[in-house]
Short mmCIF file of C-alpha atoms in Angstrom, two decimals:
data_model
loop_
_atom_site.label_atom_id
_atom_site.label_comp_id
_atom_site.label_asym_id
_atom_site.label_seq_id
_atom_site.Cartn_x
_atom_site.Cartn_y
_atom_site.Cartn_z
CA MET A 157 63.14 -73.78 -47.52
CA LEU A 158 62.06 -70.33 -46.38
CA SER A 159 59.66 -68.31 -48.49
CA LEU A 160 59.52 -64.78 -47.17
CA ASN A 161 56.36 -62.91 -48.04
CA ARG A 162 56.56 -59.53 -49.72
CA PRO A 163 55.03 -56.74 -47.57
CA GLY A 164 52.30 -56.29 -50.14
CA ARG A 165 51.20 -59.86 -49.60
CA VAL A 166 50.71 -59.57 -45.85
CA ASP A 167 47.08 -59.60 -44.74
CA PHE A 168 47.35 -56.46 -42.63
CA PRO A 169 43.64 -56.34 -41.64
CA LEU A 170 43.92 -59.85 -40.14
CA LEU A 171 47.14 -58.86 -38.39
CA PHE A 172 45.53 -55.70 -37.01
CA VAL A 173 42.52 -57.60 -35.62
CA THR A 174 44.83 -60.14 -33.99
CA VAL A 175 46.87 -57.42 -32.27
CA ALA A 176 43.67 -55.62 -31.19
CA LEU A 177 42.25 -58.75 -29.54
CA ILE A 178 45.54 -59.45 -27.76
CA ALA A 179 45.69 -55.84 -26.54
CA LEU A 180 42.12 -56.05 -25.23
CA GLY A 181 43.00 -59.27 -23.48
CA VAL A 182 46.02 -57.70 -21.77
CA LEU A 183 43.90 -54.74 -20.59
CA PHE A 184 41.32 -56.95 -18.93
CA ILE A 185 43.87 -59.37 -17.52
CA TYR A 186 45.33 -56.23 -15.93
CA SER A 187 41.87 -55.35 -14.62
CA SER A 188 41.25 -58.85 -13.30
CA ASN A 189 44.41 -58.75 -11.20
CA ARG A 190 44.01 -55.25 -9.81
CA ALA A 191 42.45 -55.24 -6.36
CA SER A 192 40.02 -52.52 -5.27
CA SER A 193 42.87 -51.10 -3.14
CA ALA A 194 44.82 -50.38 -6.37
CA SER A 195 47.36 -53.09 -5.50
CA PHE A 196 48.00 -56.13 -7.70
CA ARG A 197 47.30 -59.72 -6.78
CA SER A 198 49.65 -61.01 -9.47
CA ALA A 199 51.60 -59.86 -12.52
CA GLU A 200 49.63 -61.89 -15.05
CA HIS A 201 49.32 -58.93 -17.42
CA THR A 202 53.12 -58.55 -17.53
CA ARG A 203 53.55 -62.23 -18.30
CA GLN A 204 50.87 -62.03 -20.98
CA ILE A 205 52.72 -59.16 -22.68
CA LEU A 206 55.94 -61.19 -22.63
CA TRP A 207 54.13 -64.20 -24.07
CA ALA A 208 52.57 -61.99 -26.75
CA VAL A 209 56.01 -60.72 -27.81
CA LEU A 210 57.39 -64.26 -28.00
CA GLY A 211 54.19 -65.35 -29.71
CA GLY A 212 54.78 -62.65 -32.31
CA VAL A 213 58.06 -64.35 -33.18
CA LEU A 214 56.24 -67.67 -33.56
CA LEU A 215 53.60 -65.99 -35.72
CA VAL A 216 56.23 -64.52 -38.05
CA PHE A 217 58.10 -67.81 -38.39
CA THR A 218 54.85 -69.65 -39.10
CA ALA A 219 53.86 -67.05 -41.68
CA VAL A 220 57.12 -67.12 -43.64
CA PHE A 221 58.01 -70.82 -43.70
CA ASP A 222 57.17 -72.78 -46.83
CA LEU A 223 53.76 -74.31 -46.11
CA SER A 224 54.86 -77.61 -47.63
CA LEU A 225 57.06 -78.10 -44.55
CA PHE A 226 53.97 -78.21 -42.36
CA ARG A 227 52.46 -80.82 -44.65
CA ARG A 228 55.63 -82.89 -44.82
CA TYR A 229 56.25 -83.01 -41.08
CA ALA A 230 52.64 -83.15 -39.89
CA PHE A 231 52.88 -86.79 -38.79
CA VAL A 232 56.19 -86.13 -37.03
CA ALA A 233 54.51 -83.33 -35.07
CA TYR A 234 51.59 -85.68 -34.37
CA GLY A 235 53.93 -88.29 -32.89
CA VAL A 236 55.68 -85.69 -30.75
CA ILE A 237 52.42 -84.27 -29.40
CA ILE A 238 51.11 -87.76 -28.54
CA ILE A 239 54.31 -88.45 -26.59
CA LEU A 240 53.96 -85.12 -24.77
CA LEU A 241 50.32 -85.86 -23.89
CA VAL A 242 51.29 -89.27 -22.50
CA LEU A 243 54.15 -87.75 -20.50
CA THR A 244 51.74 -85.13 -19.15
CA LEU A 245 49.48 -87.86 -17.75
CA PHE A 246 52.37 -89.35 -15.77
CA PHE A 247 54.63 -86.42 -14.98
CA GLY A 248 52.46 -83.35 -15.52
CA ARG A 249 51.77 -80.70 -12.91
CA VAL A 250 48.33 -80.80 -11.27
CA VAL A 251 46.49 -77.47 -11.23
CA ASN A 252 42.85 -77.19 -10.12
CA GLY A 253 42.49 -80.96 -10.13
CA ALA A 254 43.71 -81.45 -13.71
CA ARG A 255 47.08 -82.70 -14.94
CA ARG A 256 47.47 -80.52 -18.06
CA TRP A 257 50.89 -78.88 -17.76
CA ILE A 258 54.33 -80.35 -18.27
CA GLY A 259 57.67 -78.68 -17.73
CA ILE A 260 60.50 -77.96 -15.34
CA GLY A 261 59.97 -75.72 -12.33
CA ASN A 262 57.96 -72.64 -13.27
CA LEU A 263 58.57 -73.23 -16.98
CA GLY A 264 55.85 -75.33 -18.53
CA MET A 265 53.48 -75.77 -21.43
CA GLN A 266 50.04 -77.19 -22.07
CA PRO A 267 50.46 -79.75 -24.88
CA SER A 268 46.71 -80.04 -25.42
CA GLU A 269 46.57 -76.48 -26.81
CA PHE A 270 49.11 -77.33 -29.50
CA ALA A 271 47.53 -80.73 -30.10
CA LYS A 272 44.51 -79.03 -31.68
CA LEU A 273 46.71 -77.38 -34.31
CA VAL A 274 48.65 -80.57 -34.98
CA VAL A 275 45.38 -82.46 -35.51
CA ILE A 276 44.33 -79.83 -38.06
CA LEU A 277 47.59 -80.25 -39.99
CA VAL A 278 47.43 -84.06 -39.97
CA LEU A 279 43.76 -84.14 -40.95
CA ALA A 280 44.42 -81.70 -43.80
CA ARG A 281 47.23 -83.90 -45.10
CA VAL A 282 45.16 -87.11 -44.89
CA MET A 283 42.12 -85.46 -46.48
CA ASP A 284 44.31 -84.10 -49.26
CA THR A 285 45.76 -87.58 -49.81
CA TYR A 286 42.32 -89.22 -49.91
CA SER A 287 40.72 -86.38 -51.86
CA GLY A 288 37.87 -87.78 -53.92
CA SER A 289 37.42 -90.92 -51.80
CA LEU A 290 36.47 -89.52 -48.39
CA HIS A 291 32.92 -90.73 -48.97
CA LYS A 292 34.21 -94.20 -48.10
CA LEU A 293 33.51 -95.23 -44.51
CA GLY A 294 37.02 -96.61 -44.01
CA HIS A 295 38.66 -93.32 -44.90
CA PHE A 296 36.27 -91.39 -42.68
CA LEU A 297 37.05 -93.73 -39.77
CA ILE A 298 40.75 -92.99 -40.28
CA LEU A 299 40.00 -89.29 -39.75
CA LEU A 300 38.06 -90.03 -36.58
CA GLY A 301 40.86 -92.24 -35.31
CA ILE A 302 43.47 -89.52 -35.88
CA ALA A 303 41.42 -87.09 -33.81
CA ALA A 304 40.30 -89.63 -31.20
CA VAL A 305 43.77 -90.54 -29.91
CA PRO A 306 44.81 -87.06 -28.68
CA ALA A 307 41.21 -86.26 -27.67
CA ALA A 308 41.11 -89.35 -25.42
CA LEU A 309 44.47 -88.49 -23.84
CA ILE A 310 43.24 -84.94 -23.18
CA LEU A 311 39.91 -86.17 -21.77
CA VAL A 312 41.58 -88.26 -19.06
CA GLN A 313 43.71 -85.32 -17.81
CA PRO A 314 40.77 -84.42 -17.34
CA ASP A 315 40.10 -81.58 -19.80
CA LEU A 316 36.68 -82.06 -21.35
CA GLY A 317 36.55 -78.67 -23.07
CA THR A 318 39.78 -79.06 -25.03
CA ALA A 319 38.88 -82.63 -25.99
CA LEU A 320 35.50 -81.46 -27.30
CA ALA A 321 37.14 -78.67 -29.33
CA VAL A 322 38.62 -81.28 -31.66
CA VAL A 323 35.17 -82.60 -32.65
CA PRO A 324 33.77 -79.66 -34.70
CA VAL A 325 37.17 -79.26 -36.37
CA VAL A 326 37.07 -82.83 -37.69
CA PHE A 327 33.50 -82.56 -38.93
CA ALA A 328 33.88 -79.14 -40.54
CA MET A 329 37.06 -80.13 -42.36
CA ALA A 330 35.52 -83.44 -43.46
CA LEU A 331 32.46 -81.63 -44.80
CA VAL A 332 34.64 -79.23 -46.78
CA ALA A 333 36.76 -82.13 -48.07
CA GLY A 334 33.72 -84.00 -49.41
CA ALA A 335 33.00 -86.68 -46.80
CA SER A 336 29.67 -88.51 -46.96
CA LEU A 337 26.86 -86.51 -45.37
CA SER A 338 25.31 -89.72 -44.00
CA HIS A 339 28.56 -90.53 -42.17
CA LEU A 340 28.75 -87.00 -40.75
CA VAL A 341 25.14 -87.16 -39.55
CA PHE A 342 25.60 -90.64 -38.06
CA PHE A 343 28.70 -89.83 -36.03
CA GLY A 344 27.63 -86.27 -35.25
CA THR A 345 24.26 -87.40 -33.89
CA THR A 346 25.96 -90.22 -32.00
CA GLY A 347 28.34 -87.76 -30.36
CA VAL A 348 25.57 -85.43 -29.20
CA LEU A 349 23.40 -88.28 -27.89
CA THR A 350 26.40 -89.80 -26.12
CA ILE A 351 26.89 -86.65 -24.02
CA VAL A 352 23.15 -86.27 -23.37
CA ILE A 353 22.69 -89.88 -22.27
CA ALA A 354 25.85 -89.75 -20.13
CA VAL A 355 24.50 -86.88 -18.01
CA LEU A 356 20.89 -88.11 -17.76
CA PRO A 357 21.41 -89.86 -14.38
CA ALA A 358 22.81 -86.65 -12.83
CA ALA A 359 20.08 -84.56 -14.46
CA ASN A 360 17.49 -86.97 -13.10
CA GLN A 361 18.91 -86.58 -9.60
CA HIS A 362 19.29 -82.80 -9.56
CA LEU A 363 16.83 -81.37 -12.09
CA VAL A 364 13.82 -83.71 -12.12
CA GLU A 365 11.49 -83.40 -9.17
CA GLY A 366 10.85 -86.80 -7.61
CA ASN A 367 13.23 -88.51 -10.06
CA SER A 368 12.09 -90.32 -13.18
CA ALA A 369 12.08 -94.12 -13.29
CA PHE A 370 12.73 -93.97 -17.03
CA LEU A 371 15.77 -91.71 -16.73
CA SER A 372 17.20 -93.82 -13.91
CA VAL A 373 17.64 -96.65 -16.42
CA PHE A 374 20.55 -94.76 -17.97
CA GLY A 375 22.48 -95.04 -14.73
CA GLU A 376 22.25 -98.84 -14.63
CA THR A 377 25.12 -100.50 -16.50
CA GLY A 378 23.35 -103.85 -16.85
CA LEU A 379 20.22 -102.33 -18.38
CA MET A 380 22.27 -100.15 -20.72
CA LEU A 381 24.22 -103.19 -21.93
CA LEU A 382 20.94 -104.96 -22.57
CA MET A 383 19.68 -102.01 -24.62
CA VAL A 384 22.94 -101.98 -26.58
CA LEU A 385 22.51 -105.65 -27.47
CA VAL A 386 18.88 -105.08 -28.51
CA PHE A 387 19.75 -102.14 -30.76
CA LEU A 388 22.70 -104.00 -32.27
CA GLY A 389 20.36 -106.89 -33.05
CA VAL A 390 17.84 -104.55 -34.67
CA THR A 391 20.66 -102.94 -36.67
CA LEU A 392 21.82 -106.30 -38.03
CA LEU A 393 18.32 -107.61 -38.77
CA CYS A 394 17.24 -104.44 -40.57
CA TRP A 395 20.44 -104.40 -42.64
CA VAL A 396 19.87 -108.02 -43.70
CA ALA A 397 16.24 -107.18 -44.53
CA LYS A 398 17.40 -104.24 -46.64
CA VAL A 399 19.83 -106.46 -48.57
CA VAL A 400 17.18 -109.15 -49.12
CA THR A 401 14.21 -106.92 -49.97
CA GLY A 402 15.98 -103.86 -51.34
CA LYS A 403 13.61 -101.60 -49.39
CA GLN A 404 15.30 -98.38 -48.27
CA TRP A 405 13.24 -97.95 -45.13
CA PHE A 406 15.00 -100.98 -43.65
CA ARG A 407 18.25 -99.12 -44.23
CA TRP A 408 17.02 -96.11 -42.29
CA LEU A 409 15.79 -98.32 -39.44
CA SER A 410 19.22 -99.91 -39.31
CA TYR A 411 20.78 -96.43 -39.40
CA GLY A 412 18.71 -95.22 -36.44
CA ALA A 413 19.26 -98.37 -34.39
CA GLY A 414 22.99 -98.13 -35.05
CA ILE A 415 23.04 -94.55 -33.75
CA SER A 416 21.18 -95.68 -30.62
CA ALA A 417 23.56 -98.57 -29.94
CA SER A 418 26.64 -96.43 -30.54
CA SER A 419 25.33 -93.62 -28.33
CA LEU A 420 24.63 -95.96 -25.43
CA MET A 421 28.08 -97.54 -25.67
CA GLY A 422 29.70 -94.13 -25.84
CA ALA A 423 27.68 -92.90 -22.85
CA MET A 424 28.88 -95.81 -20.71
CA VAL A 425 32.48 -94.89 -21.54
CA ILE A 426 31.91 -91.18 -20.86
CA GLN A 427 30.18 -91.88 -17.54
CA ARG A 428 33.34 -93.60 -16.35
CA ALA A 429 35.71 -91.02 -17.81
CA LEU A 430 34.04 -87.87 -16.45
CA ARG A 431 34.48 -86.81 -12.86
CA PRO A 432 31.46 -85.73 -10.77
CA PHE A 433 32.33 -82.01 -10.97
CA GLN A 434 32.48 -82.22 -14.78
CA VAL A 435 29.07 -83.87 -14.95
CA MET A 436 27.64 -81.19 -12.68
CA ARG A 437 29.04 -78.47 -14.94
CA LEU A 438 27.31 -80.06 -17.92
CA ILE A 439 23.88 -79.83 -16.28
CA VAL A 440 24.10 -76.93 -13.84
CA PHE A 441 23.90 -74.28 -16.60
CA LEU A 442 20.26 -75.35 -17.05
CA ASN A 443 19.58 -74.26 -13.47
CA PRO A 444 22.57 -72.75 -11.63
CA ASN A 445 20.56 -72.54 -8.41
CA ILE A 446 20.71 -76.31 -7.87
CA ASP A 447 24.29 -75.76 -6.66
CA PRO A 448 24.70 -72.00 -6.10
CA ARG A 449 27.82 -72.34 -3.93
CA GLY A 450 29.44 -75.02 -6.05
CA ALA A 451 29.19 -75.69 -9.78
CA GLY A 452 26.52 -73.01 -10.22
CA TRP A 453 28.64 -70.27 -8.63
CA HIS A 454 30.59 -69.62 -11.85
CA THR A 455 27.46 -69.13 -13.94
CA ILE A 456 25.65 -67.00 -11.36
CA GLN A 457 28.57 -64.62 -10.85
CA SER A 458 29.26 -64.39 -14.57
CA LEU A 459 25.63 -63.57 -15.36
CA THR A 460 25.69 -60.94 -12.62
CA ALA A 461 28.80 -59.35 -14.12
CA VAL A 462 27.52 -59.38 -17.70
CA GLY A 463 24.06 -58.15 -16.73
CA SER A 464 25.34 -55.31 -14.57
CA GLY A 465 27.43 -53.85 -17.40
CA GLY A 466 24.44 -52.28 -19.10
CA PHE A 467 24.93 -50.32 -22.31
CA ALA A 468 28.22 -48.51 -21.65
CA GLY A 469 29.59 -50.49 -18.69
CA LYS A 470 30.81 -49.43 -15.27
CA GLY A 471 34.11 -48.16 -16.60
CA PHE A 472 37.57 -49.67 -16.91
CA LEU A 473 38.79 -51.01 -13.53
CA GLN A 474 35.38 -50.22 -12.00
CA GLY A 475 33.74 -53.65 -12.20
CA THR A 476 32.63 -54.90 -8.79
CA GLN A 477 32.49 -58.60 -9.67
CA SER A 478 36.06 -58.59 -10.95
CA GLN A 479 37.63 -56.13 -8.50
CA LEU A 480 36.14 -57.97 -5.51
CA GLN A 481 37.13 -61.36 -6.94
CA TYR A 482 33.64 -62.82 -7.16
CA LEU A 483 34.39 -64.21 -10.60
CA PRO A 484 36.42 -67.45 -10.55
CA GLN A 485 39.18 -67.91 -13.16
CA GLN A 486 38.37 -64.39 -14.29
CA SER A 487 41.56 -63.84 -16.25
CA THR A 488 41.16 -67.10 -18.19
CA ASP A 489 37.72 -68.66 -18.64
CA PHE A 490 35.73 -65.53 -17.74
CA ILE A 491 37.74 -62.71 -19.29
CA PHE A 492 34.69 -61.87 -21.42
CA SER A 493 32.59 -61.35 -18.27
CA ILE A 494 35.01 -58.69 -17.00
CA LEU A 495 34.93 -56.89 -20.34
CA ALA A 496 31.12 -57.00 -20.45
CA GLU A 497 30.85 -55.58 -16.92
CA GLU A 498 33.35 -52.76 -17.43
CA LEU A 499 32.61 -51.81 -21.08
CA GLY A 500 28.99 -52.97 -21.30
CA PHE A 501 27.15 -53.69 -24.53
CA MET A 502 29.49 -51.43 -26.49
CA GLY A 503 32.49 -53.49 -25.42
CA VAL A 504 30.69 -56.72 -26.24
CA LEU A 505 29.85 -55.33 -29.67
CA LEU A 506 33.51 -54.44 -30.21
CA VAL A 507 34.69 -57.97 -29.39
CA PHE A 508 31.99 -59.51 -31.59
CA ALA A 509 33.01 -57.23 -34.46
CA LEU A 510 36.70 -58.09 -34.10
CA TYR A 511 36.08 -61.82 -33.89
CA GLY A 512 33.53 -61.68 -36.68
CA PHE A 513 36.06 -59.96 -38.92
CA LEU A 514 38.78 -62.46 -37.98
CA LEU A 515 36.50 -65.39 -38.85
CA PHE A 516 35.39 -63.73 -42.08
CA ARG A 517 38.98 -63.16 -43.18
CA GLY A 518 39.82 -66.74 -42.31
CA LEU A 519 36.89 -68.01 -44.35
CA VAL A 520 37.91 -65.92 -47.36
CA ILE A 521 41.49 -67.17 -47.04
CA SER A 522 40.21 -70.76 -47.00
CA LEU A 523 38.11 -70.22 -50.12
CA ARG A 524 40.98 -68.56 -52.01
CA ALA A 525 43.70 -70.99 -50.92
CA ARG A 526 46.04 -72.17 -53.66
CA ASP A 527 45.66 -75.90 -52.92
CA THR A 528 43.46 -78.37 -51.04
CA PHE A 529 45.81 -78.76 -48.09
CA SER A 530 46.02 -75.01 -47.47
CA GLY A 531 42.27 -74.55 -47.79
CA LEU A 532 41.58 -77.34 -45.30
CA VAL A 533 44.10 -75.98 -42.79
CA ALA A 534 42.44 -72.55 -42.97
CA ALA A 535 38.99 -74.13 -42.59
CA GLY A 536 40.18 -76.03 -39.52
CA VAL A 537 41.66 -72.92 -37.92
CA VAL A 538 38.50 -70.89 -38.55
CA THR A 539 36.34 -73.67 -37.09
CA LEU A 540 38.54 -73.89 -33.99
CA PHE A 541 38.38 -70.13 -33.39
CA ALA A 542 34.62 -70.05 -34.00
CA PHE A 543 33.93 -72.98 -31.68
CA GLN A 544 36.02 -71.62 -28.82
CA PHE A 545 34.51 -68.15 -29.19
CA PHE A 546 30.95 -69.48 -29.19
CA VAL A 547 31.50 -71.82 -26.24
CA ASN A 548 33.45 -69.32 -24.12
CA VAL A 549 30.95 -66.51 -24.63
CA GLY A 550 28.12 -69.02 -24.17
CA MET A 551 29.60 -70.04 -20.80
CA THR A 552 29.64 -66.45 -19.59
CA ILE A 553 25.99 -65.80 -20.45
CA GLY A 554 24.67 -69.15 -19.26
CA ILE A 555 23.70 -70.80 -22.55
CA MET A 556 26.59 -73.28 -22.57
CA PRO A 557 27.98 -75.53 -19.83
CA ILE A 558 31.26 -74.51 -18.22
CA THR A 559 33.98 -76.61 -19.83
CA GLY A 560 37.08 -74.50 -19.23
CA ILE A 561 37.58 -73.36 -22.82
CA PRO A 562 39.57 -70.08 -23.00
CA LEU A 563 38.81 -67.16 -25.30
CA LYS A 564 41.40 -67.31 -28.07
CA LEU A 565 43.90 -64.41 -28.10
CA MET A 566 42.33 -62.77 -25.03
CA SER A 567 42.42 -65.22 -22.12
CA PHE A 568 45.50 -65.41 -19.91
CA GLY A 569 47.85 -68.28 -20.70
CA GLY A 570 51.03 -68.75 -22.69
CA SER A 571 50.14 -72.02 -24.41
CA SER A 572 46.69 -70.78 -25.39
CA LEU A 573 48.07 -67.50 -26.73
CA TRP A 574 50.97 -69.09 -28.60
CA SER A 575 48.79 -71.73 -30.24
CA ALA A 576 46.36 -68.99 -31.32
CA MET A 577 49.16 -66.85 -32.76
CA ILE A 578 50.63 -69.82 -34.60
CA ALA A 579 47.16 -70.45 -36.03
CA VAL A 580 46.97 -66.84 -37.23
CA GLY A 581 50.45 -67.28 -38.70
CA LEU A 582 49.15 -70.22 -40.71
CA LEU A 583 46.31 -68.06 -42.05
CA LEU A 584 48.76 -65.30 -43.00
CA ASN A 585 50.97 -67.88 -44.71
CA ILE A 586 48.07 -69.24 -46.75
CA ALA A 587 46.80 -65.75 -47.59
CA ALA A 588 50.23 -64.71 -48.89
CA ARG A 589 50.16 -67.57 -51.38
CA SER A 590 46.50 -67.36 -52.33
CA ARG A 591 45.27 -67.40 -55.92
CA VAL A 592 44.04 -63.80 -55.63
CA ARG A 593 46.48 -61.05 -54.67
CA GLU A 594 44.00 -58.83 -52.84
CA ILE A 595 41.86 -60.65 -50.29
#
């Protein structure tokens, strides 16, 4: 069942970029744990190197196995990961208020990181199976259901960032596979409005001077239920009118009312699922000074670090924000901030170039994949990397809320690094069997 790639079929540029990003990550994990007195607060960099070596083994195995095995056992892996996520909720280790890790003693893993890859494999298999009929609403709902189960289990850990990472993967893969654009717009718009409506009460309290009577409505469950019923009624009436009269504008009215009803229902669920600190993180990036010692502290310190780096940076191990420990979670969520402070704009440009090349190679691999399943897997991996890169960098420069999403291949963490290296292994596997020899 093994299909070892010939050396000439290995995508060495992709492999080089992967190693370069991991090496950069290790360097700045080292920097983040080195105190100004030249002593070390922890040995995270040593552990990251060990994880990278073990991850290299996983990458090689993923790259050489027959890709049909991943297709065949995708649902088995899905079942296993769901079981692990459920076990994590009951028996997982609590770190920083979240129950995300499961294991024995100091040995543990974060199932949610691997869940994202498993979802990609299962979605690719289902989309391949339903190829040509994904425009049907029923088939599209199956895709959403597959992604929703692990996402919901991850959300209640709580881990909003990882749960959200599944969303763009589903939509990007569905778009590539030929899903109906109207379905994508409906559920995509509903998802965005759900988050916006869910945080409106907190935004009204902290961002709006004097509070708005209109915005306060979205914090009243009874009034929101009433609005849901009204919009559902409008949806039904407009749909009936469209069927009777044949006029398309009734269809669009029904479409808009349906989005409104769905968004309000989703917002009520999210308001009960999110904890207060998560809600604050979703709004504080708009004005970090509303909570400068709490939720806004992360953004303020990160902006200070990035801004102080200038063009060439302060020099490796010379960053004040990192060396004096002003940056929270600086080896994980804010590794990019340390790099920007110590290497400046030139370092930022280097990371952007490396990630841009990785995403470009992934896109080319997806386009040249031998079959639909392989192409969809590559598209899902590229989307996941792109989303996490955009959100993580956005967090550090204050244009995205802080959701705890790590920077793939660079942030400290065994599960995050291993899942990223397995993902690269999948790309290498697909590239080795592409229709064109030279990519």
